[in-house]
Short mmCIF file of C-alpha atoms in Angstrom, two decimals:
data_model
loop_
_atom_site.label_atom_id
_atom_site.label_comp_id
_atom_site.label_asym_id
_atom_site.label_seq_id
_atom_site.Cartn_x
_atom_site.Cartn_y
_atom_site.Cartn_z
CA UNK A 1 -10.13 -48.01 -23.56
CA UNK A 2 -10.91 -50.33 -20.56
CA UNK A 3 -13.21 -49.84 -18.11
CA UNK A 4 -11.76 -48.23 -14.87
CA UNK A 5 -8.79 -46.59 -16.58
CA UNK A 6 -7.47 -43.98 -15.31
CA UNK A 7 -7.87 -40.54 -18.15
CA UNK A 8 -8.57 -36.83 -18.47
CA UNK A 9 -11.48 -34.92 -19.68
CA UNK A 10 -11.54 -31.35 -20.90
CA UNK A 11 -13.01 -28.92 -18.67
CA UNK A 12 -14.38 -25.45 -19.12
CA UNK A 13 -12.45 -23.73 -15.81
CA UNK A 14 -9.45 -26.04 -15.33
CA UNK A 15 -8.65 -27.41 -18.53
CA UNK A 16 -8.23 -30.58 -17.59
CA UNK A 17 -9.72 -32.52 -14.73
CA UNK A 18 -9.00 -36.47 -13.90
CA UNK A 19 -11.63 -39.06 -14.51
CA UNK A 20 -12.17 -42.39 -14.61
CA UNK A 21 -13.60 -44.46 -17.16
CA UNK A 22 -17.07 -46.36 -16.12
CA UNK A 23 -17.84 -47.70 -19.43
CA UNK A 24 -16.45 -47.97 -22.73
CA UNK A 25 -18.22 -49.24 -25.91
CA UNK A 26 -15.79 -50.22 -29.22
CA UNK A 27 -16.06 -47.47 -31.35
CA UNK A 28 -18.82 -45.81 -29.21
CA UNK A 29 -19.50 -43.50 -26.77
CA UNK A 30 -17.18 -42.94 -23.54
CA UNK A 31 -18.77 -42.57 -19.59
CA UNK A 32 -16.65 -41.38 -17.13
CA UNK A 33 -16.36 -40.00 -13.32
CA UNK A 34 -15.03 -36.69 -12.95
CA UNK A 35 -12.44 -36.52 -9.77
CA UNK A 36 -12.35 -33.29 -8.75
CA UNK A 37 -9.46 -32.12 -6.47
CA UNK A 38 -9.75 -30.71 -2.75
CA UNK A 39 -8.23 -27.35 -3.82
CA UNK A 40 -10.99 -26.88 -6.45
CA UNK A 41 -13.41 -24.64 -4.15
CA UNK A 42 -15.93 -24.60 -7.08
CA UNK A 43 -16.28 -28.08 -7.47
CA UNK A 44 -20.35 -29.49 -7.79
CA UNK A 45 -21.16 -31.68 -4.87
CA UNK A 46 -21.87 -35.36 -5.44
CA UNK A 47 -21.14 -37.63 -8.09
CA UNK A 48 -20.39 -35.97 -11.68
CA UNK A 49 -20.38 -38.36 -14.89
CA UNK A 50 -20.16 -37.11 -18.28
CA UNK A 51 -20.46 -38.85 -21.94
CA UNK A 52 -18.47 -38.65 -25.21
CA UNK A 53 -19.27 -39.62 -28.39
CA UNK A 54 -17.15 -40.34 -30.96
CA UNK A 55 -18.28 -37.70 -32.78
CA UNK A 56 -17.70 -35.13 -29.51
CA UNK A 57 -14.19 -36.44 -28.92
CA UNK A 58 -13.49 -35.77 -32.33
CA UNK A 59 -14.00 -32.55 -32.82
CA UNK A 60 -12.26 -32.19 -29.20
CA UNK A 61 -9.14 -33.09 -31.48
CA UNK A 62 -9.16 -36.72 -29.36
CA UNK A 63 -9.82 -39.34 -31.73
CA UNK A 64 -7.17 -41.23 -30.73
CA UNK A 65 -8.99 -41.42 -26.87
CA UNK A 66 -9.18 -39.77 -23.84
CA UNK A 67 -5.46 -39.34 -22.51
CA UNK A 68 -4.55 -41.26 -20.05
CA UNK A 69 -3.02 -40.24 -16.54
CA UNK A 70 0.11 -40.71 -15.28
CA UNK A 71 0.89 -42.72 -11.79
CA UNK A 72 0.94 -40.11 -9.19
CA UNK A 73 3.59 -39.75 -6.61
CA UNK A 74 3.12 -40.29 -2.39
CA UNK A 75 3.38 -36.53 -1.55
CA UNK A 76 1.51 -35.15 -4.32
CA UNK A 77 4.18 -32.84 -5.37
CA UNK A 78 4.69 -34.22 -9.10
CA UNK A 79 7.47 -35.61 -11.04
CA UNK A 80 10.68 -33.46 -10.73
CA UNK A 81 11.48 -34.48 -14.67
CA UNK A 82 8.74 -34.18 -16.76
CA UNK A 83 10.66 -36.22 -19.45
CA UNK A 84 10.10 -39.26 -17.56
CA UNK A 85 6.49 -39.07 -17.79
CA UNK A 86 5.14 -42.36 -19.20
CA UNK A 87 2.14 -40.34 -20.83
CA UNK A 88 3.85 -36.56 -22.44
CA UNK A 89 1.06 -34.40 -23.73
CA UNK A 90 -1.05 -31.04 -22.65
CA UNK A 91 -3.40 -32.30 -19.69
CA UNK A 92 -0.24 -34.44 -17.51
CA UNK A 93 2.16 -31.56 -17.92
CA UNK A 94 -0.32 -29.11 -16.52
CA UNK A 95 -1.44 -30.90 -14.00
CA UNK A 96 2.01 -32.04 -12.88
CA UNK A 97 3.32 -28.41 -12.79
CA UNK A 98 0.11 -27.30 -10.97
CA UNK A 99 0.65 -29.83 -8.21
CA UNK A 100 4.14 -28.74 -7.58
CA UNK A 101 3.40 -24.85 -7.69
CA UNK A 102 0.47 -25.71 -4.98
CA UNK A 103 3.41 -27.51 -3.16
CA UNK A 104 5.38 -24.07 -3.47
CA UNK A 105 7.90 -25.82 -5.87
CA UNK A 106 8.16 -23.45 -9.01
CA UNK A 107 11.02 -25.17 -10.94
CA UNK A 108 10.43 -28.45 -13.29
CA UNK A 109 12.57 -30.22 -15.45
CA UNK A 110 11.70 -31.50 -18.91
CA UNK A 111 15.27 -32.54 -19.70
CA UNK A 112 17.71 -29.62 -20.17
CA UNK A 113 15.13 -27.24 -19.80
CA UNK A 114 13.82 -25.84 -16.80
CA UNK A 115 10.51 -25.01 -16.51
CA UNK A 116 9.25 -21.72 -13.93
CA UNK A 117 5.55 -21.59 -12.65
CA UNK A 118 5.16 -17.89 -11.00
CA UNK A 119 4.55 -17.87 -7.40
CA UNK A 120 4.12 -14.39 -6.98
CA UNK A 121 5.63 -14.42 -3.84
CA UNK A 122 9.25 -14.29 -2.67
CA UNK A 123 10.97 -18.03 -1.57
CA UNK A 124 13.43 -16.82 0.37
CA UNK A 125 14.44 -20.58 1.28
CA UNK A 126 15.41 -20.83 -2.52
CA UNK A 127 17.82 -18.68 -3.34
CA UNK A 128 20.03 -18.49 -0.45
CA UNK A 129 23.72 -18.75 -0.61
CA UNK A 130 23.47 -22.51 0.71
CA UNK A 131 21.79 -23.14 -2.08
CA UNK A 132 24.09 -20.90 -4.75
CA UNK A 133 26.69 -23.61 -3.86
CA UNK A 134 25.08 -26.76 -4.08
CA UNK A 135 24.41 -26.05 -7.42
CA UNK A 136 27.81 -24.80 -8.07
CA UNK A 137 29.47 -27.88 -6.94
CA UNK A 138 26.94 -30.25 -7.84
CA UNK A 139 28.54 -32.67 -10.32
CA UNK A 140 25.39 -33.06 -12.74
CA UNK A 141 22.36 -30.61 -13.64
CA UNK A 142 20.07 -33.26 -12.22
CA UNK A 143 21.19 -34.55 -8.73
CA UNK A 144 19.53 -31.97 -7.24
CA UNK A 145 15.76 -30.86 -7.57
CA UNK A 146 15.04 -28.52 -10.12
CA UNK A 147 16.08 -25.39 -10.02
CA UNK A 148 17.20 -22.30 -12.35
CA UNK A 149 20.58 -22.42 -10.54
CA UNK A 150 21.17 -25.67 -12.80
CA UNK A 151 20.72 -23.94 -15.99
CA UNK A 152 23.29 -21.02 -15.00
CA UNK A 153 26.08 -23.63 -12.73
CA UNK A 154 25.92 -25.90 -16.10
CA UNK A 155 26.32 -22.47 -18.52
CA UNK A 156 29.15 -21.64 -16.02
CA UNK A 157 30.92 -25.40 -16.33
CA UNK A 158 30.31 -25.51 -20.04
CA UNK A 159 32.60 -21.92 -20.55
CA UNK A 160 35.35 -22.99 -18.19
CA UNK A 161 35.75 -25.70 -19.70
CA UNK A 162 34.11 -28.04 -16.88
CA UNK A 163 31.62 -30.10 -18.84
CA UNK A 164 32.34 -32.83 -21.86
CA UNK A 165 32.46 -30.26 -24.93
CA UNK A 166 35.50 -28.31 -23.28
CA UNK A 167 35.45 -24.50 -22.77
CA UNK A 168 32.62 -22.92 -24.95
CA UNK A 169 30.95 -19.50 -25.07
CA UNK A 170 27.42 -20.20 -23.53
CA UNK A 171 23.83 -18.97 -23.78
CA UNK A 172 20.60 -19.09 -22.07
CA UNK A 173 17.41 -18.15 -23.36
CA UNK A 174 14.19 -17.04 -20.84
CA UNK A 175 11.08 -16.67 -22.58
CA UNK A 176 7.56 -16.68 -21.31
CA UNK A 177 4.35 -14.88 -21.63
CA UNK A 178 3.70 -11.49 -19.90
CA UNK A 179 3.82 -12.28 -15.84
CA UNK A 180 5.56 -15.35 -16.07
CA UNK A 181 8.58 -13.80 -14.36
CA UNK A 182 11.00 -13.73 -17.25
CA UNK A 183 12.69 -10.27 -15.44
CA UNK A 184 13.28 -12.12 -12.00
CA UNK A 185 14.56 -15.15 -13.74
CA UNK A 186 17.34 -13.27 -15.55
CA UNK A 187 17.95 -11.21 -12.28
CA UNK A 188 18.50 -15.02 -10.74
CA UNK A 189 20.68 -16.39 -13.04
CA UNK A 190 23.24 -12.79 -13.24
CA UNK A 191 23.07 -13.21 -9.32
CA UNK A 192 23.98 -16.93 -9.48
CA UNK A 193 26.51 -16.63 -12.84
CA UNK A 194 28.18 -13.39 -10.51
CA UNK A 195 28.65 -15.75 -7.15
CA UNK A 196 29.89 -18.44 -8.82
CA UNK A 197 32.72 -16.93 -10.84
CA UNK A 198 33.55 -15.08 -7.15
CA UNK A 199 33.85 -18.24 -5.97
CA UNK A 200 36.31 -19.17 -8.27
CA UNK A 201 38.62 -16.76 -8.22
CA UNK A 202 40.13 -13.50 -6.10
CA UNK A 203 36.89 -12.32 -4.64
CA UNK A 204 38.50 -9.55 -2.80
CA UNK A 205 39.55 -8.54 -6.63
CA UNK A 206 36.35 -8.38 -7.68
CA UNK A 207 34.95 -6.77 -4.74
CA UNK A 208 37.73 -4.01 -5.21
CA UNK A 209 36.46 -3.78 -8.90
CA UNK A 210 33.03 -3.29 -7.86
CA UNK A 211 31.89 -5.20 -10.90
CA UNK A 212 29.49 -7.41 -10.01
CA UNK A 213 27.62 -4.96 -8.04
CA UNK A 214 27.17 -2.61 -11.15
CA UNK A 215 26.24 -5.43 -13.43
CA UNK A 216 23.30 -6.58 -10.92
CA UNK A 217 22.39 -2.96 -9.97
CA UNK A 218 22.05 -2.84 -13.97
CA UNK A 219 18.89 -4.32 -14.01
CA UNK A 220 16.83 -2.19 -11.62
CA UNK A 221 18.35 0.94 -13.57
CA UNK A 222 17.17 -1.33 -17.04
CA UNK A 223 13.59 -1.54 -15.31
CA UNK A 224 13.04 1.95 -14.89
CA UNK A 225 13.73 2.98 -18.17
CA UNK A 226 11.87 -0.08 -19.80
CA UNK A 227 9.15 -1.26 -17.48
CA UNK A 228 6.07 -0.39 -16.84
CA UNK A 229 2.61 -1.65 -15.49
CA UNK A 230 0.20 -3.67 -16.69
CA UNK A 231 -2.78 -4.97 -16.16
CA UNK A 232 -1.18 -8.56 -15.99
CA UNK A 233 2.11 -7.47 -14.78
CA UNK A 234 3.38 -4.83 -12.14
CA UNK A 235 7.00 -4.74 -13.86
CA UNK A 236 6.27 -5.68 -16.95
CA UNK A 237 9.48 -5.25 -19.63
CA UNK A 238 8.10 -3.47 -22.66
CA UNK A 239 11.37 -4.19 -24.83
CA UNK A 240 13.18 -7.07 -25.62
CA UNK A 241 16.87 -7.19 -24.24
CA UNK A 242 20.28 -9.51 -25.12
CA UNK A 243 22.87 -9.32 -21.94
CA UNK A 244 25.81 -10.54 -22.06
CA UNK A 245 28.26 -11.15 -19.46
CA UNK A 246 32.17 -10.99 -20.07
CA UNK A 247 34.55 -13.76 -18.30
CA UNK A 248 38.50 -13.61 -17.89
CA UNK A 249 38.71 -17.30 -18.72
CA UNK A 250 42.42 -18.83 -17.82
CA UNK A 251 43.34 -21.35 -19.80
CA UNK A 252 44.09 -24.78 -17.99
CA UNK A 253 42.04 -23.24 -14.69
CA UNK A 254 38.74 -22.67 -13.47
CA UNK A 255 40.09 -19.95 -11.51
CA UNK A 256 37.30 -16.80 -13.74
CA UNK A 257 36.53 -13.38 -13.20
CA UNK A 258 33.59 -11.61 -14.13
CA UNK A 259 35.37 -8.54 -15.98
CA UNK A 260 31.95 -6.51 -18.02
CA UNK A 261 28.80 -6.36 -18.75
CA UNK A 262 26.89 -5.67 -22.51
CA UNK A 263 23.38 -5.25 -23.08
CA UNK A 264 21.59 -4.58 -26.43
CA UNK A 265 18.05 -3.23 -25.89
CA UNK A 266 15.70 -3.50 -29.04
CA UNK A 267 11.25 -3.18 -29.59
CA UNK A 268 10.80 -0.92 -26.83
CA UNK A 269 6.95 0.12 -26.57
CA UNK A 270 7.43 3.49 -27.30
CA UNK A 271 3.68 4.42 -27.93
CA UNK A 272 3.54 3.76 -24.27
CA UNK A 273 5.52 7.04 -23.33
CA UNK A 274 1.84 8.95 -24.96
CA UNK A 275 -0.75 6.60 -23.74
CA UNK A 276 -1.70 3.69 -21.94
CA UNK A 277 -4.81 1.35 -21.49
CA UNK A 278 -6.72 1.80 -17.92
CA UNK A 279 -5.50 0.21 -15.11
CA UNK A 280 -1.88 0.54 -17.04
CA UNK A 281 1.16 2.71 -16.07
CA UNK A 282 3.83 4.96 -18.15
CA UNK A 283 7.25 3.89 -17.86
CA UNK A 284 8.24 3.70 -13.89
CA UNK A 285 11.20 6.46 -14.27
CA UNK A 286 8.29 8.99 -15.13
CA UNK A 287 6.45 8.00 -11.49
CA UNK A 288 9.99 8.15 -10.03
CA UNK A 289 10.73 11.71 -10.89
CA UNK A 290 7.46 13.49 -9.99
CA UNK A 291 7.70 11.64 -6.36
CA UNK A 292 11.82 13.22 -6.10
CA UNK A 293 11.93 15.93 -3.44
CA UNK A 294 10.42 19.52 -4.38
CA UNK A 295 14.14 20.64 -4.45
CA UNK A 296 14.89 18.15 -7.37
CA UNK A 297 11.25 18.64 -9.14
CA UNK A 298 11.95 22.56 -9.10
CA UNK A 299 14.56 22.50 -11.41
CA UNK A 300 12.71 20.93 -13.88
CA UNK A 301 9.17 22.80 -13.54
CA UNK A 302 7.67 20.14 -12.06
CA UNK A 303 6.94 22.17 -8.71
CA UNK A 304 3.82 20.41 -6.94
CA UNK A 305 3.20 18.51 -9.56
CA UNK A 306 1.90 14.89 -9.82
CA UNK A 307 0.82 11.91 -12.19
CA UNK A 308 -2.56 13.85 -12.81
CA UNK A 309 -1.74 17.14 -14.05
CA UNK A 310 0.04 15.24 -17.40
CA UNK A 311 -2.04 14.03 -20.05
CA UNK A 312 0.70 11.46 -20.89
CA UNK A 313 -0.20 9.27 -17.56
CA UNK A 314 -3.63 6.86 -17.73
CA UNK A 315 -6.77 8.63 -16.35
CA UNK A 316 -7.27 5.68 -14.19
CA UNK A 317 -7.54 6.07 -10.63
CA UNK A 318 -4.94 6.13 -7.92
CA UNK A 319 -5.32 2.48 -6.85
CA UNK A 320 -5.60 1.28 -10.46
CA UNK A 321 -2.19 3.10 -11.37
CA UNK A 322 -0.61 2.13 -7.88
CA UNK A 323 1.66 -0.29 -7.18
CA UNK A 324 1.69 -2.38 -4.07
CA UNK A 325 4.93 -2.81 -2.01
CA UNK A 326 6.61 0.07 -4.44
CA UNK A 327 7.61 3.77 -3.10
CA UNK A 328 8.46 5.62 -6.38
CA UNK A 329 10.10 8.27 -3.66
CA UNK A 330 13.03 5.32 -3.03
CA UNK A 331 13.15 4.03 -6.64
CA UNK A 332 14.04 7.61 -7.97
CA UNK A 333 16.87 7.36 -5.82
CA UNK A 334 17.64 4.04 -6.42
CA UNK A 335 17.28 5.10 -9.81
CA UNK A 336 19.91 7.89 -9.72
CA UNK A 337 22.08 5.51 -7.32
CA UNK A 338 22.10 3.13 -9.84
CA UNK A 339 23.22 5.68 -12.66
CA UNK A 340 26.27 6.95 -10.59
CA UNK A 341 27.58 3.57 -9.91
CA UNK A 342 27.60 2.36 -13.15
CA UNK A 343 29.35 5.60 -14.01
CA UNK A 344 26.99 8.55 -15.43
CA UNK A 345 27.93 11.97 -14.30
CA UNK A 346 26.02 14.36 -12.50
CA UNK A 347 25.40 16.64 -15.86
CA UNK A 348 23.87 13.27 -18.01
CA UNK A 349 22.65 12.65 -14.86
CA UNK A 350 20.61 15.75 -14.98
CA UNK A 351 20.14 15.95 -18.96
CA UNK A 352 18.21 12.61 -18.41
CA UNK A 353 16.01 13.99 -16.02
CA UNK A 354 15.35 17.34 -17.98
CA UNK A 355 14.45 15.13 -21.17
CA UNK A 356 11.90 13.30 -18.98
CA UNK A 357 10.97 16.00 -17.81
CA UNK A 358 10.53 17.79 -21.22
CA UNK A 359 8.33 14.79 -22.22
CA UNK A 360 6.42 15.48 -19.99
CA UNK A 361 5.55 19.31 -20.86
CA UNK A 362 5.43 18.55 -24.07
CA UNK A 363 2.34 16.25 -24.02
CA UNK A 364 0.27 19.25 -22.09
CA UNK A 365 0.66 21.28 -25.49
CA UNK A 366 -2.18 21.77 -27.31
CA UNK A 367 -2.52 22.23 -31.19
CA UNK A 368 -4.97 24.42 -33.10
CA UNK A 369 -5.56 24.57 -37.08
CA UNK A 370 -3.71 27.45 -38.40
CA UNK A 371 -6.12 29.95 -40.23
CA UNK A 372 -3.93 30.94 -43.14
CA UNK A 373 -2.62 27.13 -43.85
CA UNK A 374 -4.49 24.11 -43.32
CA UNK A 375 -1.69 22.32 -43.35
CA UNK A 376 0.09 23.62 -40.67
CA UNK A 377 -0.86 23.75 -37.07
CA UNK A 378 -0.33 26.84 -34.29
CA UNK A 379 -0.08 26.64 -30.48
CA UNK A 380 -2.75 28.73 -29.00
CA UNK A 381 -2.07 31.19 -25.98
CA UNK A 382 -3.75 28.12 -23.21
CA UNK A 383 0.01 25.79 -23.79
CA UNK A 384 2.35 28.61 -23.87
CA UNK A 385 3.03 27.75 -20.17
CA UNK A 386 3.92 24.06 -20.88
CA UNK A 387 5.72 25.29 -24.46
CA UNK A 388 7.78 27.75 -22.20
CA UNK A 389 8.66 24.87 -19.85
CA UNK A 390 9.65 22.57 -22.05
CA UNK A 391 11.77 24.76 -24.11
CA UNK A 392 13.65 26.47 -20.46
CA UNK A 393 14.69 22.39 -20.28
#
């Protein structure tokens, strides 16, 4: 490694930080210049150098040498295609997809796949229609910047028939850690995958159908039922879910029609429903129904009620357990909204909400050892209120 190259070093807070190499001896010790960036608020003033050995950068895992930067663009907002990095390894793909998420540019490519940072924060500018059809009619994945709406217009292409391979059954996988914004990304890509095939054939059919606005309103409804807070996540999905969407494919046309909808739901979380961590929520539905109108609450013994007089909610605090930007008063009837248009009757409509309820109840009942059989347990006089509420459900 010459002198004045260009590398990274590890570092404790971000990883990776650039350097540049001062001095290097063959098959000794490494001095280099930490370069610190402007947005690092925490940076040490004045010059930093550090030293490896060969002995330190081995059991760092970098034997082979310091890794060596990449050539950095004008603007600062990184390489679109992270495939066409000269260097490919851990410090120059972080760093790339930290300079474009400071540039407010979530998406990356590394080939087909498209990388997502999380902004936590709406870009509006992103996902407008304008930008639904450029994707659409774009004739390759990569002649405009990266962007989900590539992966779904080239899933789209590839089951009409559009692409190379001819007219395939498609599928697109979104994975991530907790936070990284897997829910939002599939809510994207329905949105986009439900424009497109509007676009391409009688939208006033579909309109008339009303499908596409049950399959999107789906997902809310899904949420509900499914998500919950965390102390990472606000709307975090506790189960794992396979949707798939149904096309009217006609043959020798790219005139399609988004006809259904299937989802398969598996590992929900449900030790959640009984407890949760502090600073964690239950399931949102539960929130939703004790902040319905007293009218709806009466029916289901839930009168004045709130999050605090069930032992199934976390003792945290009311800011801990809040949400910000969420009024559980308009999800519940979003919620029930949601359940009509899709097609659920007023009665399931209201068993639902008497089996949450129920839940509910059930968790104030205490248990006491029975005197005449240790192995069996009684229900002392203090829970026959919430044992007589539960069972009226």
């Amino acid at each position: 490694m010459e002198s004045g190259a260009k590398v990274y070093v590890p570092h404790d807070d971000l990883a990776w930080v650039r350097a540049a190499v001062l001095s290097a001896e063959d098959g000794g010790a490494v001095r280099v210049q930490l370069e610190f960036d402007e947005d690092y608020e925490d940076a040490p003033g004045g010059v930093v150098q550090e030293e490896y050995t060969p002995a330190q950068l081995a059991k760092l895992g970098l034997e082979a040498g310091l890794p060596l930067q990449n050539e950095t663009d004008a603007d600062g907002s990184g390489v679109e295609d992270m495939a066409k990095l000269n260097y490919l390894h851990e410090p120059a793909i972080l760093y790339n997809l930290r300079h474009r998420h400071a540039k407010t540019l979530p998406y990356t490519f590394t080939g087909d796949i498209v990388l997502a940072v999380n902004p936590y924060q709406w870009l509006r500018h992103l996902y407008t229609a304008e930008q639904q059809a450029l994707y659409a009619e774009a004739e390759t994945r990569f002649e405009n910047p990266p962007h989900v709406y590539a992966t779904s217009a080239a899933a789209f292409k590839g089951m009409v028939g559009a692409s190379s391979l001819g007219p395939k059954d498609q599928s697109i996988l979104v994975s991530g850690e907790s936070g990284a914004g897997k829910t939002e990304t599939v809510k994207i890509l329905m949105g986009h995958l439900a424009t497109v095939a509007s676009r391409s054939s009688n939208e006033a059919l579909n309109a008339k159908a009303g499908v596409i606005r049950k399959i999107i309103e789906s997902n809310p409804l899904l949420e509900s039922f499914g998500n919950a807070k965390t102390v990472r996540n606000d709307n975090s999905s506790r189960f794992g879910k396979f949707t798939q969407l149904q096309f009217d494919v006609k043959r020798g046309s790219t005139a399609t029609t988004l006809v259904g909808s299937y989802c398969d739901t598996y590992l929900l979380e449900k030790t959640r429903v009984v407890g949760q961590s502090d600073g964690e929520r239950n399931y949102h539905v539960f929130y939703q129904l004790l902040a319905a109108p007293e009218e709806v609450k009466e029916r289901y013994n839930l009168m004045g009620k709130g999050r605090r007089d069930f032992s199934y909610f976390s003792p945290g605090s009311s800011d801990e357990t809040r949400i910000e930007g969420v009024d559980d008063h308009d999800r519940y009837h979003r919620t029930v909204d949601a359940l009509t248009l899709i097609g659920v009757s007023e009665e399931d409509t209201d068993q639902i909400q008497r089996v949450l309820s129920a839940i509910m109840h059930l968790g104030q009942i205490p248990f006491a050892v029975d005197g005449s059989n240790e192995e069996a347990s009684v229900v002392p006089n203090a829970g026959a209120g919430a044992l007589a509420a539960a069972a009226a459900l």
